[in-house]
Amino acid sequence: MATKSSQNGTGYVVFISLLFDLLAFTMILPLFPSLLDYYKQNDSGGLYQWLEQHISVFQKTIGVPDKFNGVLFGGILGSLFSFLQFASSPILGGISDVYGRKPVMIICLVGILSSYIIWSKATTFSLFVWSRIIGGLSKGNVSLSMAIVTDVYVPEKRGRGMAMIGIAFSVGFVFGPMIGAAYAKWSHGQEGVWFVQPALLAVALTIINIIFVTFAFNESLPKKNRASSVAGKLSEAFTYINVIDLFKFKLLDGVVPSEDIKKLRTLGTVYFTYLFLYSGLEFTLTFLTHNKFGYTSMQQGWMFFGIGITMAILQGGWVRRIPPARTAKTATLGLLLIAPSFICVGMAESPPLFIFGLFLYAVCKT
């Protein structure tokens, strides 16, 4: 096990690397509605128009007006990105168990860099879709960061390492959307395609991240602790990808008592339901504000800034002070607040009710 100083050093490296990554990743969030509006009007490749023609059956089934096609496409892209991340992360994690964290982390970052380069050149919708596909397949760096924390921290100190990952997410979601929106507002007044400048900034941040990880990160998984078989680890990874095995916690059979596995299955089902509903609002929030309230990219950046600041204050001033005995009750309260937050956001016809719903939303997220 690593010494205290090396634990802290590795923790800070993971924090800084994730911060660079999340600043680049979150910049696109307030730009999504404007990006899809752009491709609807300027897609010379024809993919956007082809999708509009072939999605009409599904559109009529769920009653989506034509003006909300951008929301539908945005949801599809968001789901595709998340699915590819879900599928690739266990595989990349299994490979890292054999070859080490550092080379796989660098491969992930190079893949992410490629996605941003393609985005900067994406004058057609098909190129933009390819950038999201490559980005989703390469997004295993987040799960690798958690694996690195597990490698270097003793169990009783592991919460601190995980907390640093949480802080990186909070800071990234506070400043990333603001940077992207401000950059987009500035680039709208320049010559050329307006989203190129934010995309190039994401490229620059990722290049810095690759250089930083290459020189600052010391391998956290010693050779003596590595798995010997790639095939065995990939077989284990496919168990994670198999949804049925995943919900049954099949990998824990014979390792954990059956009564504990039953509790884990119940907890896993509840947590999945929460994330499934919650993530849907998180990704479509920008489309809702764009279509219902006419929010610009800059206003959406301020919206994410407010959500992030609320989360950071609650995490730093309240959540971290919650005694372990009250954790379950506090988590239950957060889950109960999801319903009124969704109702307020969905039914809001004026900004005050919408803002109140967002406040509840940020509390739930914490």
Coordinates of N, CA and C in Angstrom, one line a residue, residues 55-167:
I55 N -37.8 9.3 -38.5 CA -38.2 9.2 -37.1 C -39.7 9.6 -36.9
S56 N -40.4 9.9 -37.9 CA -41.7 10.4 -37.8 C -42.7 9.5 -37.1
V57 N -42.5 8.1 -37.3 CA -43.4 7.1 -36.7 C -43.3 7.2 -35.2
F58 N -42.0 7.2 -34.7 CA -41.8 7.3 -33.2 C -42.3 8.7 -32.7
Q59 N -42.0 9.7 -33.5 CA -42.4 11.0 -33.1 C -43.9 11.1 -32.9
K60 N -44.7 10.6 -33.9 CA -46.2 10.6 -33.8 C -46.7 9.7 -32.6
T61 N -46.0 8.6 -32.4 CA -46.4 7.7 -31.3 C -46.4 8.4 -29.9
I62 N -45.3 9.2 -29.7 CA -45.2 9.8 -28.4 C -45.7 11.3 -28.4
G63 N -46.1 11.7 -29.6 CA -46.7 13.0 -29.7 C -45.8 14.2 -29.6
V64 N -44.6 14.1 -30.2 CA -43.6 15.1 -30.2 C -43.8 16.1 -31.4
P65 N -44.0 17.4 -31.2 CA -44.1 18.3 -32.3 C -42.8 18.4 -33.1
D66 N -42.9 18.8 -34.3 CA -41.7 18.9 -35.2 C -40.6 19.9 -34.6
K67 N -41.1 20.9 -33.9 CA -40.2 21.9 -33.4 C -39.3 21.4 -32.2
F68 N -39.7 20.2 -31.7 CA -38.9 19.6 -30.6 C -38.0 18.5 -31.1
N69 N -37.8 18.4 -32.4 CA -36.9 17.4 -33.0 C -35.5 17.5 -32.4
G70 N -35.0 18.7 -32.2 CA -33.7 19.0 -31.6 C -33.6 18.3 -30.3
V71 N -34.6 18.4 -29.5 CA -34.6 17.8 -28.1 C -34.5 16.3 -28.3
L72 N -35.3 15.8 -29.2 CA -35.3 14.3 -29.4 C -33.9 13.8 -29.9
F73 N -33.3 14.5 -30.8 CA -31.9 14.2 -31.3 C -30.9 14.3 -30.2
G74 N -31.1 15.4 -29.4 CA -30.1 15.6 -28.3 C -30.2 14.5 -27.3
G75 N -31.5 14.1 -27.0 CA -31.6 12.9 -26.0 C -31.0 11.7 -26.6
I76 N -31.2 11.4 -27.9 CA -30.6 10.2 -28.5 C -29.1 10.3 -28.4
L77 N -28.5 11.4 -28.7 CA -27.0 11.6 -28.6 C -26.5 11.4 -27.2
G78 N -27.3 12.0 -26.2 CA -26.9 11.8 -24.8 C -26.9 10.4 -24.4
S79 N -28.0 9.7 -24.8 CA -28.1 8.3 -24.4 C -27.0 7.4 -25.1
L80 N -26.7 7.7 -26.3 CA -25.7 7.0 -27.1 C -24.4 7.2 -26.4
F81 N -24.0 8.4 -26.0 CA -22.7 8.7 -25.3 C -22.7 7.9 -24.0
S82 N -23.7 7.9 -23.2 CA -23.7 7.3 -21.9 C -23.7 5.7 -22.1
F83 N -24.4 5.2 -23.1 CA -24.4 3.8 -23.3 C -23.0 3.3 -23.7
L84 N -22.3 4.1 -24.6 CA -21.0 3.7 -25.0 C -20.0 3.8 -23.8
Q85 N -20.2 4.8 -23.0 CA -19.3 4.9 -21.8 C -19.6 3.7 -20.9
F86 N -20.8 3.3 -20.7 CA -21.2 2.1 -19.9 C -20.6 0.8 -20.4
A87 N -20.6 0.7 -21.7 CA -20.1 -0.5 -22.4 C -18.5 -0.6 -22.3
S88 N -17.9 0.6 -22.5 CA -16.4 0.6 -22.7 C -15.7 0.6 -21.3
S89 N -16.3 1.2 -20.3 CA -15.5 1.4 -19.0 C -15.1 0.1 -18.4
P90 N -16.0 -0.9 -18.3 CA -15.5 -2.2 -17.7 C -14.4 -2.8 -18.5
I91 N -14.5 -2.7 -19.8 CA -13.5 -3.3 -20.7 C -12.1 -2.6 -20.5
L92 N -12.2 -1.3 -20.5 CA -10.9 -0.5 -20.3 C -10.4 -0.8 -18.9
G93 N -11.3 -0.9 -17.9 CA -10.8 -1.2 -16.5 C -10.2 -2.6 -16.4
G94 N -10.8 -3.6 -17.1 CA -10.2 -4.9 -17.2 C -8.8 -4.9 -17.8
I95 N -8.6 -4.2 -18.9 CA -7.3 -4.1 -19.6 C -6.3 -3.4 -18.7
S96 N -6.8 -2.4 -17.9 CA -5.8 -1.7 -17.0 C -5.4 -2.6 -15.8
D97 N -6.3 -3.6 -15.5 CA -5.9 -4.5 -14.4 C -4.7 -5.4 -14.9
V98 N -4.5 -5.5 -16.2 CA -3.4 -6.4 -16.7 C -2.2 -5.5 -17.0
Y99 N -2.4 -4.4 -17.7 CA -1.3 -3.6 -18.2 C -1.0 -2.3 -17.4
G100 N -1.8 -2.0 -16.4 CA -1.6 -0.9 -15.6 C -2.5 0.3 -15.9
R101 N -2.7 1.2 -15.0 CA -3.6 2.3 -15.1 C -3.1 3.4 -16.1
K102 N -1.9 3.7 -16.0 CA -1.3 4.8 -16.8 C -1.5 4.7 -18.3
P103 N -1.0 3.6 -18.9 CA -1.1 3.5 -20.3 C -2.6 3.5 -20.8
V104 N -3.5 2.9 -20.1 CA -4.9 2.9 -20.5 C -5.5 4.3 -20.3
M105 N -5.1 5.0 -19.2 CA -5.6 6.3 -19.0 C -5.2 7.3 -20.1
I106 N -3.9 7.1 -20.6 CA -3.4 8.0 -21.7 C -4.2 7.6 -23.0
I107 N -4.5 6.3 -23.2 CA -5.2 5.9 -24.4 C -6.6 6.6 -24.4
C108 N -7.2 6.6 -23.2 CA -8.6 7.2 -23.1 C -8.5 8.7 -23.4
L109 N -7.5 9.4 -22.9 CA -7.4 10.8 -23.1 C -7.1 11.1 -24.5
V110 N -6.3 10.3 -25.2 CA -6.0 10.5 -26.6 C -7.3 10.3 -27.4
G111 N -8.2 9.3 -27.0 CA -9.5 9.1 -27.7 C -10.4 10.3 -27.5
I112 N -10.4 10.9 -26.3 CA -11.2 12.1 -26.0 C -10.7 13.2 -26.8
L113 N -9.4 13.4 -26.9 CA -8.8 14.4 -27.7 C -9.2 14.3 -29.2
S114 N -9.2 13.1 -29.7 CA -9.7 12.8 -31.1 C -11.1 13.3 -31.3
S115 N -12.0 13.0 -30.2 CA -13.4 13.4 -30.4 C -13.5 14.9 -30.4
Y116 N -12.7 15.7 -29.7 CA -12.8 17.1 -29.7 C -12.2 17.7 -31.0
I117 N -11.2 17.1 -31.5 CA -10.7 17.5 -32.8 C -11.7 17.3 -33.9
I118 N -12.4 16.2 -33.9 CA -13.5 15.9 -34.9 C -14.6 17.0 -34.7
W119 N -15.0 17.2 -33.4 CA -16.0 18.3 -33.2 C -15.6 19.6 -33.8
S120 N -14.3 20.0 -33.6 CA -13.9 21.3 -34.2 C -14.0 21.3 -35.7
K121 N -14.0 20.2 -36.3 CA -14.1 20.1 -37.8 C -15.5 19.7 -38.3
A122 N -16.4 19.6 -37.3 CA -17.8 19.0 -37.6 C -18.7 20.0 -38.2
T123 N -18.5 20.3 -39.5 CA -19.5 21.1 -40.2 C -20.7 20.4 -40.7
T124 N -20.7 19.0 -40.5 CA -21.9 18.2 -40.8 C -22.3 17.5 -39.6
F125 N -23.6 17.1 -39.5 CA -24.1 16.5 -38.3 C -23.5 15.1 -38.1
S126 N -23.2 14.4 -39.2 CA -22.6 13.1 -39.2 C -21.2 13.1 -38.5
L127 N -20.4 14.1 -38.8 CA -19.1 14.3 -38.1 C -19.3 14.5 -36.6
F128 N -20.3 15.3 -36.3 CA -20.6 15.6 -34.9 C -21.0 14.3 -34.1
V129 N -21.8 13.5 -34.8 CA -22.2 12.2 -34.2 C -21.0 11.3 -34.0
W130 N -20.1 11.3 -34.9 CA -18.9 10.5 -34.8 C -18.0 11.0 -33.6
S131 N -18.0 12.3 -33.4 CA -17.2 12.8 -32.3 C -17.8 12.4 -31.0
R132 N -19.1 12.3 -30.9 CA -19.8 11.8 -29.6 C -19.6 10.3 -29.4
I133 N -19.6 9.6 -30.5 CA -19.3 8.1 -30.4 C -17.9 7.8 -29.9
I134 N -16.9 8.5 -30.5 CA -15.5 8.3 -30.1 C -15.4 8.8 -28.6
G135 N -16.0 9.9 -28.3 CA -15.9 10.4 -26.9 C -16.5 9.5 -25.9
G136 N -17.7 8.9 -26.2 CA -18.3 7.9 -25.3 C -17.4 6.7 -25.1
L137 N -16.9 6.2 -26.2 CA -16.0 5.0 -26.1 C -14.7 5.2 -25.3
S138 N -14.3 6.5 -25.3 CA -13.0 6.8 -24.6 C -13.2 7.3 -23.2
K139 N -14.4 7.4 -22.7 CA -14.7 8.1 -21.5 C -14.5 7.1 -20.3
G140 N -13.6 6.2 -20.4 CA -13.2 5.3 -19.3 C -12.3 5.9 -18.3
N141 N -11.9 7.2 -18.5 CA -10.9 7.8 -17.6 C -11.6 8.1 -16.2
V142 N -12.9 8.3 -16.2 CA -13.5 8.5 -14.9 C -13.5 7.3 -14.0
S143 N -13.9 6.1 -14.6 CA -13.8 4.9 -13.8 C -12.4 4.5 -13.4
L144 N -11.5 4.8 -14.3 CA -10.0 4.5 -14.0 C -9.6 5.4 -12.9
S145 N -10.1 6.6 -12.8 CA -9.7 7.5 -11.7 C -10.1 6.9 -10.3
M146 N -11.3 6.3 -10.3 CA -11.8 5.7 -9.1 C -11.0 4.4 -8.8
A147 N -10.6 3.7 -9.8 CA -9.7 2.5 -9.6 C -8.4 2.9 -9.0
I148 N -7.8 4.1 -9.5 CA -6.5 4.6 -9.0 C -6.7 4.9 -7.5
V149 N -7.8 5.6 -7.1 CA -8.0 5.9 -5.7 C -8.1 4.6 -4.9
T150 N -8.7 3.6 -5.4 CA -8.8 2.3 -4.7 C -7.4 1.6 -4.6
D151 N -6.5 1.8 -5.6 CA -5.2 1.3 -5.6 C -4.4 1.9 -4.4
V152 N -4.4 3.2 -4.2 CA -3.4 3.8 -3.4 C -3.9 4.1 -2.0
Y153 N -5.3 4.2 -1.8 CA -5.8 4.5 -0.4 C -6.2 3.3 0.3
V154 N -5.9 3.3 1.6 CA -6.4 2.2 2.5 C -7.9 2.4 2.6
P155 N -8.6 1.3 2.9 CA -10.1 1.4 3.0 C -10.6 2.6 3.8
E156 N -10.0 2.8 5.0 CA -10.5 3.8 5.9 C -10.3 5.2 5.4
K157 N -9.3 5.4 4.5 CA -9.0 6.7 3.9 C -9.6 6.9 2.5
R158 N -10.2 5.8 2.0 CA -10.6 5.8 0.6 C -11.7 6.9 0.3
G159 N -12.5 7.2 1.3 CA -13.5 8.2 1.2 C -13.0 9.6 0.8
R160 N -11.8 9.8 1.4 CA -11.1 11.1 1.0 C -10.8 11.2 -0.4
G161 N -10.3 10.1 -1.0 CA -9.9 10.1 -2.4 C -11.2 10.2 -3.3
M162 N -12.2 9.6 -2.9 CA -13.5 9.6 -3.6 C -14.1 11.1 -3.5
A163 N -13.9 11.7 -2.3 CA -14.4 13.0 -2.2 C -13.7 14.0 -3.1
M164 N -12.4 13.8 -3.4 CA -11.7 14.6 -4.3 C -12.2 14.5 -5.7
I165 N -12.6 13.3 -6.1 CA -13.3 13.1 -7.4 C -14.6 13.9 -7.4
G166 N -15.4 13.8 -6.3 CA -16.6 14.5 -6.3 C -16.4 16.0 -6.4
I167 N -15.4 16.5 -5.7 CA -15.1 18.0 -5.8 C -14.7 18.4 -7.2

